[in-house]
Amino acid sequence: MDEIASNRLAWDTLAEAHYRHYKERIERGENRLNMHIREELGDLAGKRVAHLQCNVGFDTLALAESAARVTGVDLAPENVRCAQRLAEDFGIGNVEFVEADVCDLPASLNGRFDVAFTSEGVLGWLPDLDAWARGVRRLLVDGGFLYVFDSHPFYLAFDEDKLGRGEYDLAYPYFGKEPDVEDRIGGYASEPKEGVTSYFWMHPVSDILNALVGAGLHIDAFNEFSENFFDSGGHVLSPEKGLYELPGNDGRFPMTFSLRASA
């Protein structure tokens, strides 16, 4: 699929800058998961974890602090290379990284994991949630579970720049099927990279849940939160939460969600 190949190349351009950014964060002692993930994920002691769409491995290393072993999976080869470097930099030995499309996971990963984890800016990069969900189910042992923390699709329908100014403009169709196409990528952990083409898909909540149910997973919990995991403009960081808050958004609308689904 041309869109996937284009996204792979786009993410490759960010990998080195992301590696430097996250290495500095770990050195400052910031390598931790956000408050909601920490509260909901549960004890990973003795568990084998698959971290899907792992980027350069920042959260992979956080998961490895308590899990028995973590396998990070990412589409972009430069992300995988930088993730391996990051693990080596900090002497983390119970991790490995695999280059793969999470909508087309290698059979060698089937049935190896107690937990599949994915978070913070992930599902919109996937064109086919049904294929993704089937792959997740194949990864998991019976009784294992998937945990997701990501942008709420309702929030993604707004013009992010205007939200920071208190303007509520529904700029993107919630039920849109065509990807949003940009000639740039990044900006949250490095300067944006221009001259690349990236594709991002809107997935309504119903599509996310139905894909998982259709793959044979059982929805155990679905939660919605008013905080965000990045500053798209006008947000205030809550260090203790590891999340950003939008002034005036107390109870108005969700910006993120989490779900847990069991095999």
Short mmCIF file of C-alpha atoms in Angstrom, two decimals:
data_model
loop_
_atom_site.label_atom_id
_atom_site.label_comp_id
_atom_site.label_asym_id
_atom_site.label_seq_id
_atom_site.Cartn_x
_atom_site.Cartn_y
_atom_site.Cartn_z
CA MET A 1 0.00 0.00 0.00
CA ASP A 2 1.54 3.27 -1.12
CA GLU A 3 0.31 5.17 1.95
CA ILE A 4 2.07 2.76 4.31
CA ALA A 5 5.32 2.96 2.36
CA SER A 6 5.10 6.75 2.45
CA ASN A 7 4.46 6.75 6.21
CA ARG A 8 7.43 4.43 6.72
CA LEU A 9 9.72 6.86 4.93
CA ALA A 10 8.24 9.82 6.80
CA TRP A 11 8.79 8.25 10.22
CA ASP A 12 12.34 7.31 9.24
CA THR A 13 13.15 11.02 8.90
CA LEU A 14 12.19 11.62 12.55
CA ALA A 15 14.00 8.70 14.14
CA GLU A 16 17.39 10.26 14.89
CA ALA A 17 15.88 13.42 16.38
CA HIS A 18 13.44 11.35 18.45
CA TYR A 19 16.30 9.18 19.68
CA ARG A 20 18.19 12.22 20.96
CA HIS A 21 15.06 13.72 22.53
CA TYR A 22 14.06 10.59 24.41
CA LYS A 23 17.60 9.75 25.45
CA GLU A 24 17.77 13.15 27.17
CA ARG A 25 14.42 12.52 28.85
CA ILE A 26 15.60 9.20 30.25
CA GLU A 27 18.79 10.84 31.49
CA ARG A 28 16.64 13.40 33.30
CA GLY A 29 14.68 10.60 34.96
CA GLU A 30 11.53 11.12 32.88
CA ASN A 31 11.20 7.61 31.52
CA ARG A 32 7.75 6.75 32.85
CA LEU A 33 4.26 6.05 31.55
CA ASN A 34 1.45 8.52 32.12
CA MET A 35 -0.78 8.36 35.20
CA HIS A 36 -3.72 6.57 33.59
CA ILE A 37 -1.52 3.90 32.03
CA ARG A 38 0.28 3.34 35.32
CA GLU A 39 -3.03 2.95 37.16
CA GLU A 40 -4.75 0.74 34.58
CA LEU A 41 -2.07 -1.49 33.07
CA GLY A 42 -1.52 -3.54 36.20
CA ASP A 43 1.42 -5.61 37.39
CA LEU A 44 3.61 -6.81 34.51
CA ALA A 45 5.93 -8.93 36.67
CA GLY A 46 6.73 -12.16 34.86
CA LYS A 47 4.79 -11.15 31.74
CA ARG A 48 5.89 -11.06 28.11
CA VAL A 49 4.79 -7.80 26.49
CA ALA A 50 4.48 -6.80 22.82
CA HIS A 51 4.77 -3.02 22.41
CA LEU A 52 3.14 -2.21 19.08
CA GLN A 53 4.14 0.94 17.15
CA CYS A 54 6.97 1.45 19.61
CA ASN A 55 8.64 4.39 17.84
CA VAL A 56 12.24 4.62 19.16
CA GLY A 57 11.50 2.56 22.27
CA PHE A 58 10.99 5.18 24.99
CA ASP A 59 7.90 3.50 26.44
CA THR A 60 9.32 0.07 25.62
CA LEU A 61 12.11 0.68 28.13
CA ALA A 62 9.59 1.88 30.71
CA LEU A 63 7.59 -1.33 30.28
CA ALA A 64 10.78 -3.37 30.58
CA GLU A 65 11.34 -2.05 34.10
CA SER A 66 8.67 -4.42 35.40
CA ALA A 67 7.93 -6.95 32.62
CA ALA A 68 9.91 -10.14 32.11
CA ARG A 69 10.57 -9.30 28.45
CA VAL A 70 9.30 -6.70 25.98
CA THR A 71 9.30 -6.90 22.18
CA GLY A 72 8.93 -3.55 20.44
CA VAL A 73 7.42 -3.59 16.95
CA ASP A 74 7.58 -0.67 14.53
CA LEU A 75 7.04 -0.01 10.84
CA ALA A 76 10.07 2.24 10.31
CA PRO A 77 13.51 0.61 10.14
CA GLU A 78 15.23 3.72 11.48
CA ASN A 79 12.92 3.68 14.50
CA VAL A 80 13.91 0.08 15.17
CA ARG A 81 17.61 0.89 14.79
CA CYS A 82 17.35 3.85 17.17
CA ALA A 83 15.30 1.84 19.67
CA GLN A 84 18.05 -0.78 19.80
CA ARG A 85 20.61 1.99 20.39
CA LEU A 86 18.49 3.44 23.20
CA ALA A 87 18.27 0.07 24.93
CA GLU A 88 22.05 -0.39 24.59
CA ASP A 89 22.71 3.12 25.92
CA PHE A 90 21.00 2.27 29.19
CA GLY A 91 21.95 -1.39 29.43
CA ILE A 92 18.41 -2.73 29.10
CA GLY A 93 18.75 -6.38 28.16
CA ASN A 94 15.20 -7.74 28.39
CA VAL A 95 14.01 -6.02 25.21
CA GLU A 96 14.14 -6.77 21.50
CA PHE A 97 12.87 -4.85 18.48
CA VAL A 98 11.21 -6.09 15.31
CA GLU A 99 10.58 -4.18 12.09
CA ALA A 100 7.03 -4.99 10.95
CA ASP A 101 3.72 -3.51 9.88
CA VAL A 102 1.33 -4.09 12.81
CA CYS A 103 -1.46 -4.75 10.28
CA ASP A 104 0.64 -7.61 8.89
CA LEU A 105 2.56 -9.08 11.81
CA PRO A 106 4.98 -11.95 11.23
CA ALA A 107 3.74 -15.40 12.23
CA SER A 108 6.85 -15.86 14.37
CA LEU A 109 5.25 -13.56 16.97
CA ASN A 110 2.01 -15.55 17.23
CA GLY A 111 1.04 -16.74 20.70
CA ARG A 112 4.11 -15.36 22.43
CA PHE A 113 2.70 -12.59 24.60
CA ASP A 114 0.66 -12.08 27.74
CA VAL A 115 0.10 -8.40 26.98
CA ALA A 116 -0.09 -6.30 23.82
CA PHE A 117 0.41 -2.60 24.51
CA THR A 118 0.06 0.45 22.26
CA SER A 119 -0.23 4.10 23.19
CA GLU A 120 -0.19 7.81 22.44
CA GLY A 121 -0.70 8.57 18.79
CA VAL A 122 -1.01 5.14 17.23
CA LEU A 123 -4.33 4.02 15.76
CA GLY A 124 -4.68 6.88 13.28
CA TRP A 125 -1.63 5.64 11.39
CA LEU A 126 -3.39 2.35 10.61
CA PRO A 127 -5.57 2.02 7.49
CA ASP A 128 -7.16 -1.29 8.48
CA LEU A 129 -8.23 -1.81 12.10
CA ASP A 130 -9.71 -5.24 11.33
CA ALA A 131 -6.31 -6.54 10.19
CA TRP A 132 -4.65 -4.90 13.20
CA ALA A 133 -7.10 -6.48 15.64
CA ARG A 134 -6.70 -9.94 14.10
CA GLY A 135 -2.93 -9.59 14.45
CA VAL A 136 -3.27 -8.55 18.08
CA ARG A 137 -5.37 -11.63 18.80
CA ARG A 138 -2.77 -13.89 17.18
CA LEU A 139 -0.02 -12.37 19.32
CA LEU A 140 -1.77 -13.09 22.60
CA VAL A 141 -1.88 -16.27 24.63
CA ASP A 142 -5.33 -17.31 25.75
CA GLY A 143 -6.17 -15.13 28.74
CA GLY A 144 -3.79 -12.37 27.62
CA PHE A 145 -4.96 -8.82 27.02
CA LEU A 146 -4.53 -5.72 24.87
CA TYR A 147 -4.15 -2.27 26.42
CA VAL A 148 -4.60 0.91 24.34
CA PHE A 149 -4.19 4.57 25.33
CA ASP A 150 -4.70 7.02 22.49
CA SER A 151 -6.29 10.22 21.20
CA HIS A 152 -10.07 10.21 21.42
CA PRO A 153 -11.61 10.29 17.92
CA PHE A 154 -14.02 13.04 19.00
CA TYR A 155 -11.06 15.25 19.91
CA LEU A 156 -9.41 14.47 16.57
CA ALA A 157 -12.43 15.93 14.77
CA PHE A 158 -11.56 19.41 16.08
CA ASP A 159 -9.09 21.91 14.65
CA GLU A 160 -6.34 21.43 17.27
CA ASP A 161 -4.81 24.89 16.81
CA LYS A 162 -8.12 26.63 17.50
CA LEU A 163 -8.82 24.60 20.65
CA GLY A 164 -5.94 26.33 22.40
CA ARG A 165 -7.72 29.65 21.74
CA GLY A 166 -11.04 28.38 23.07
CA GLU A 167 -12.55 27.94 19.60
CA TYR A 168 -14.44 24.75 18.83
CA ASP A 169 -14.27 24.09 15.10
CA LEU A 170 -15.21 20.59 13.90
CA ALA A 171 -12.74 20.62 11.05
CA TYR A 172 -12.53 16.89 10.26
CA PRO A 173 -15.40 14.46 9.60
CA TYR A 174 -15.80 12.05 12.51
CA PHE A 175 -16.99 9.33 10.14
CA GLY A 176 -14.51 10.20 7.39
CA LYS A 177 -12.97 7.27 5.53
CA GLU A 178 -10.33 9.06 3.48
CA PRO A 179 -6.98 9.72 5.21
CA ASP A 180 -5.83 13.20 6.11
CA VAL A 181 -2.75 13.88 3.95
CA GLU A 182 0.08 16.14 5.13
CA ASP A 183 3.34 17.19 3.46
CA ARG A 184 5.12 17.07 6.81
CA ILE A 185 5.36 14.93 9.93
CA GLY A 186 6.31 15.36 13.58
CA GLY A 187 6.56 18.35 15.85
CA TYR A 188 5.91 16.83 19.27
CA ALA A 189 9.40 15.52 20.05
CA SER A 190 11.40 17.31 17.37
CA GLU A 191 11.04 19.96 14.73
CA PRO A 192 8.58 18.93 11.98
CA LYS A 193 10.10 17.33 8.92
CA GLU A 194 8.98 18.88 5.63
CA GLY A 195 9.00 17.37 2.16
CA VAL A 196 7.50 14.02 3.15
CA THR A 197 3.94 12.77 2.73
CA SER A 198 2.10 11.26 5.68
CA TYR A 199 -1.35 9.71 5.90
CA PHE A 200 -3.55 9.62 9.00
CA TRP A 201 -6.94 7.90 9.27
CA MET A 202 -9.94 8.76 11.45
CA HIS A 203 -11.39 5.77 13.31
CA PRO A 204 -14.66 6.31 15.20
CA VAL A 205 -14.97 4.64 18.59
CA SER A 206 -17.43 2.12 17.16
CA ASP A 207 -14.90 1.01 14.51
CA ILE A 208 -12.21 0.48 17.15
CA LEU A 209 -14.45 -1.59 19.41
CA ASN A 210 -16.05 -3.57 16.59
CA ALA A 211 -12.66 -4.48 15.10
CA LEU A 212 -11.56 -5.97 18.41
CA VAL A 213 -14.83 -7.80 19.02
CA GLY A 214 -14.73 -9.12 15.46
CA ALA A 215 -11.25 -10.53 16.08
CA GLY A 216 -12.52 -12.50 19.08
CA LEU A 217 -11.40 -10.16 21.85
CA HIS A 218 -13.63 -9.19 24.77
CA ILE A 219 -13.86 -5.52 25.79
CA ASP A 220 -13.16 -5.39 29.53
CA ALA A 221 -12.99 -1.62 30.01
CA PHE A 222 -13.25 1.61 28.04
CA ASN A 223 -12.40 4.93 29.74
CA GLU A 224 -12.35 8.56 28.53
CA PHE A 225 -10.16 11.37 29.87
CA SER A 226 -10.01 15.16 29.53
CA GLU A 227 -6.17 15.26 29.46
CA ASN A 228 -3.96 15.02 26.39
CA PHE A 229 -0.55 13.39 25.93
CA PHE A 230 0.91 16.27 23.90
CA ASP A 231 0.53 20.05 23.66
CA SER A 232 -1.29 20.97 20.47
CA GLY A 233 -1.53 24.59 21.67
CA GLY A 234 -2.48 26.24 24.94
CA HIS A 235 -2.11 23.13 27.08
CA VAL A 236 -0.49 23.02 30.53
CA LEU A 237 1.72 20.10 31.54
CA SER A 238 0.87 18.27 34.74
CA PRO A 239 4.22 16.64 35.66
CA GLU A 240 2.67 14.31 38.21
CA LYS A 241 0.18 13.01 35.63
CA GLY A 242 2.61 13.00 32.72
CA LEU A 243 -0.21 14.57 30.68
CA TYR A 244 -1.31 17.97 29.37
CA GLU A 245 -4.47 19.78 30.45
CA LEU A 246 -6.42 22.26 28.33
CA PRO A 247 -7.62 25.21 30.45
CA GLY A 248 -11.40 25.37 30.46
CA ASN A 249 -11.86 21.73 29.50
CA ASP A 250 -13.04 20.50 32.88
CA GLY A 251 -15.61 17.91 31.90
CA ARG A 252 -16.39 19.43 28.49
CA PHE A 253 -15.10 16.75 26.12
CA PRO A 254 -12.65 13.82 26.04
CA MET A 255 -9.20 14.19 24.54
CA THR A 256 -7.92 10.67 25.18
CA PHE A 257 -9.29 7.22 25.89
CA SER A 258 -8.08 3.86 27.13
CA LEU A 259 -9.36 0.37 26.59
CA ARG A 260 -8.55 -3.11 27.73
CA ALA A 261 -9.60 -6.19 25.77
CA SER A 262 -8.91 -9.79 26.72
CA ALA A 263 -8.27 -12.86 24.61
#
